[in-house]
Short mmCIF file of C-alpha atoms and ligand atoms in Angstrom, two decimals:
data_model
loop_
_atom_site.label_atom_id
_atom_site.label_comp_id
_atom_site.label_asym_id
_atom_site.label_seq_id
_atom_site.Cartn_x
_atom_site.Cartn_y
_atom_site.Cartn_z
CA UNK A 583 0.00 0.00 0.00
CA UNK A 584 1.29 3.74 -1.01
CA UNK A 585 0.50 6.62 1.34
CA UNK A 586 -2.47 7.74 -0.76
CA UNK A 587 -3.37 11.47 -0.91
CA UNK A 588 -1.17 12.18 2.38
CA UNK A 589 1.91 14.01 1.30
CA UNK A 590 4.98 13.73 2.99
CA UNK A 591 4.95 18.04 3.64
CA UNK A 592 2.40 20.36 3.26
CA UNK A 593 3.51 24.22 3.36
CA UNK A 594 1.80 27.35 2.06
CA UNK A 595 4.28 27.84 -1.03
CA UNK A 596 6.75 26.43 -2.59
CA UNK A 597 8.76 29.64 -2.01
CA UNK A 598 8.61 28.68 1.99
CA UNK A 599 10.34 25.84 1.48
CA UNK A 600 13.18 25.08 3.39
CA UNK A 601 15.80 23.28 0.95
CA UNK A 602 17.39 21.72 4.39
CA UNK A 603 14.53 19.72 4.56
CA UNK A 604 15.27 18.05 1.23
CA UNK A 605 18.63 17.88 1.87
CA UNK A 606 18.13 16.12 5.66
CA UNK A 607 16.28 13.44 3.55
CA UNK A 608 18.69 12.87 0.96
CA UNK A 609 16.69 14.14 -1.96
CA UNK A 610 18.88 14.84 -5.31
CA UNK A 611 16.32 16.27 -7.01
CA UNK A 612 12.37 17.78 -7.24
CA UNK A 613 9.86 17.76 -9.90
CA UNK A 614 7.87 21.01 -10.12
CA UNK A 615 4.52 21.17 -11.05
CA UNK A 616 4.10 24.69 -12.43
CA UNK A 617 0.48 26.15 -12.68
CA UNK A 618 -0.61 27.30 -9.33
CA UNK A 619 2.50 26.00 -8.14
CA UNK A 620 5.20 28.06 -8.90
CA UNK A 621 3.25 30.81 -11.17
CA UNK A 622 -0.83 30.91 -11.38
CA UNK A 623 -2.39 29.56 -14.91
CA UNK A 624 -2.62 33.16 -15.76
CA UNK A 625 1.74 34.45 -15.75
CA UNK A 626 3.57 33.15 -18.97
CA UNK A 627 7.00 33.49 -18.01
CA UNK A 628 8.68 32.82 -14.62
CA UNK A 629 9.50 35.82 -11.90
CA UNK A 630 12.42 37.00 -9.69
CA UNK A 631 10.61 34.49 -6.93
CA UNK A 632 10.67 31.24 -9.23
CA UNK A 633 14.59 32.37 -10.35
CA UNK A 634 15.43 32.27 -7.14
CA UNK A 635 14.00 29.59 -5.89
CA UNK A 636 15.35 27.61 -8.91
CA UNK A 637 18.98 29.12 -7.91
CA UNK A 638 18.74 27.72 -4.24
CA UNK A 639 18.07 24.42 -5.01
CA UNK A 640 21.02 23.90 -7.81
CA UNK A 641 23.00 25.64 -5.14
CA UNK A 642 22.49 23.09 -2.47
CA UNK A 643 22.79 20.31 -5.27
CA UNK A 644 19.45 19.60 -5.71
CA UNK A 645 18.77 19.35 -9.41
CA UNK A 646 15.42 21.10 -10.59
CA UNK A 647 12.87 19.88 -13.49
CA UNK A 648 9.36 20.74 -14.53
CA UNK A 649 7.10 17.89 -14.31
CA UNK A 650 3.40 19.35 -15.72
CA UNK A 651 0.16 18.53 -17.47
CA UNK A 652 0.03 21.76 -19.51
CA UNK A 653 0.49 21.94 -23.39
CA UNK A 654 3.90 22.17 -24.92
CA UNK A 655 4.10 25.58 -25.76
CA UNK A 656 3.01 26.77 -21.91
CA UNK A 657 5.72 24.64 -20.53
CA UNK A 658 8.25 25.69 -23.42
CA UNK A 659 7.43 29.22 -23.11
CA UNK A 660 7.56 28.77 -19.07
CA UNK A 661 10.95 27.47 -19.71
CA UNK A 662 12.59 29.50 -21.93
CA UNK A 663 14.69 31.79 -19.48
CA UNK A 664 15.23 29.04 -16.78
CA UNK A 665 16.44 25.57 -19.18
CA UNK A 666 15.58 23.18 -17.07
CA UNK A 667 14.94 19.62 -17.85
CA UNK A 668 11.03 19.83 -18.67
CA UNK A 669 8.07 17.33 -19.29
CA UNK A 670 5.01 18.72 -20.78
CA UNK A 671 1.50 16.71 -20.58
CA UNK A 672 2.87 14.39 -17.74
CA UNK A 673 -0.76 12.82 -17.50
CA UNK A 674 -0.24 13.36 -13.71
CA UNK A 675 -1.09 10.97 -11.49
CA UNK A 676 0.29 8.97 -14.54
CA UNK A 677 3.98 7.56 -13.07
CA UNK A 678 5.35 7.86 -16.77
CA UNK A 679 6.33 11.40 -16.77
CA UNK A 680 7.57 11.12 -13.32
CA UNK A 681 9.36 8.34 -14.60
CA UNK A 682 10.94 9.33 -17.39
CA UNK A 683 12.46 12.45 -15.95
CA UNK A 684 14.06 10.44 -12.63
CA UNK A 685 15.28 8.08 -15.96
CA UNK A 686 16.99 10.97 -17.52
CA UNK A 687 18.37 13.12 -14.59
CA UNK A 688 19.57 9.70 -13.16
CA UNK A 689 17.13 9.99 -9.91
CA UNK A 690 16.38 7.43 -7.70
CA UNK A 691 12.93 7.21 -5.93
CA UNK A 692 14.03 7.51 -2.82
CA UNK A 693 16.22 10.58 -3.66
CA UNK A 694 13.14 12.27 -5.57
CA UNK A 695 10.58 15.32 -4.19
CA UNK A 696 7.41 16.32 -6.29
CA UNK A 697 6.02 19.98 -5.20
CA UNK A 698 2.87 20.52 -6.53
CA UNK A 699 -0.67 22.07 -4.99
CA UNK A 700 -2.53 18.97 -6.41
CA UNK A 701 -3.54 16.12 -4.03
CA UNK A 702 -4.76 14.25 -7.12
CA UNK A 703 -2.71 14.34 -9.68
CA UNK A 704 0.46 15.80 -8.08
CA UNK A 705 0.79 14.04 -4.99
CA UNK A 706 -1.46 10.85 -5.81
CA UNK A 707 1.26 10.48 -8.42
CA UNK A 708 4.20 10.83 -6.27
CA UNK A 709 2.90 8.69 -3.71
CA UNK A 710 1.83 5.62 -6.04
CA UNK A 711 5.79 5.13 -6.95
CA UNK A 712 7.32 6.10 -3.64
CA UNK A 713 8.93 9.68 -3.89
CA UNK A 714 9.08 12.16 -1.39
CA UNK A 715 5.67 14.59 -1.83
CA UNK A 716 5.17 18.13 -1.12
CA UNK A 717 1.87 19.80 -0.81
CA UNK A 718 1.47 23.66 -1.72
CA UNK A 719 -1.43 25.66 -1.47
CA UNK A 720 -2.71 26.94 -5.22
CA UNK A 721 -1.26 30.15 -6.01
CA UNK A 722 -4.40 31.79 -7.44
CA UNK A 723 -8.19 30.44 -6.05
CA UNK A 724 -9.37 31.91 -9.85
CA UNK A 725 -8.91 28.74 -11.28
CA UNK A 726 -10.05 27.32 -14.17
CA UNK A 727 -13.67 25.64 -13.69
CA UNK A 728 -12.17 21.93 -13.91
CA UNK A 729 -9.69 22.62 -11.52
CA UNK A 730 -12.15 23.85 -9.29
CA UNK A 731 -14.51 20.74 -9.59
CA UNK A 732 -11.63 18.72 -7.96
CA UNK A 733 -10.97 21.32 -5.47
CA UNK A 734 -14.31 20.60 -3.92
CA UNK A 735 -13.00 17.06 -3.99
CA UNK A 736 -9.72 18.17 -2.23
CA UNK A 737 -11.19 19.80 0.93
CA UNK A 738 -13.40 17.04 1.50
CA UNK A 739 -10.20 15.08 2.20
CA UNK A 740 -8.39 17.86 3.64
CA UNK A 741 -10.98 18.34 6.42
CA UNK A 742 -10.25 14.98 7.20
CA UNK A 743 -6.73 15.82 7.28
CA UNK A 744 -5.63 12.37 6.16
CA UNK A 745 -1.66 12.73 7.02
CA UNK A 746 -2.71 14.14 10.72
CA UNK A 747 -4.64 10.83 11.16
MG1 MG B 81 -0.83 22.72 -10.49
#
């Protein structure tokens, strides 16, 4: 059995995240989810916030890659200025995409964080093949409508607070 929809760390953004954390645990490398995650659906292109988070973890030797169910040209255009190893339409919870970057950046599970603000897709995902997952809270509540369906979904299980038993 997997842990489910309980990630391993929940914070309030990505850009509170203390890379020590990562580091105390051995993990080599995250997987960023980008919409709502590090930028809302609505910002194209990455800001001083995202640079520098990028910066801190390839400074304490974590490597960074995009990991996200957007189109191509959202993720290439996301990625222009930052060139980081990046998967676009991931199918998250799908393990392939997950999978495939760990493959190619030479990741082991065990040594692997996702970040995302999705319980099911981003975390789900993680969970189901063992990484390390880490909860944000969505950048922007204007959402899309489908995202917002599965919200409703979300806080049913986050009343329950399934990782605080
Ligand atoms: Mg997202």
């Amino acid at each position: 059995m997997g842990k489910g929809l309980k990630p391993d760390l929940y914070i309030k953004s990505v850009f509170d995240l203390d890379v020590n954390w990562l580091k105390e645990r051995g993990i080599k490398g995250v997987l960023l989810d980008i919409d709502n995650t590090l930028v809302t659906h609505k910002q194209k292109i990455p800001d001083e916030k995202v640079v520098e988070l990028i910066k801190r973890f390839q400074e304490n030797g974590i490597k960074a890659a995009i990991v996200s169910n957007a189109r191509k040209k959202r993720v290439a255009v996301f990625n222009e200025k930052l060139g980081l190893y990046a998967k676009h339409r991931a199918f998250k919870p799908s393990n392939r995409g997950f999978l495939k970057a760990m493959s190619d950046l030479n990741l082991a599970p065990e040594e692997t964080a996702v970040i995302g603000d999705q319980l099911f897709t981003d975390i789900r995902g993680g969970n189901r093949i063992g990484l390390t997952t880490i909860l944000v809270d969505p950048l922007d509540k204007n959402e899309p409508a489908t995202v917002r369906i599965k919200r409703i979904f979300e806080k049913l299980f986050l009343k329950r607070k399934p990782w605080h038993d």
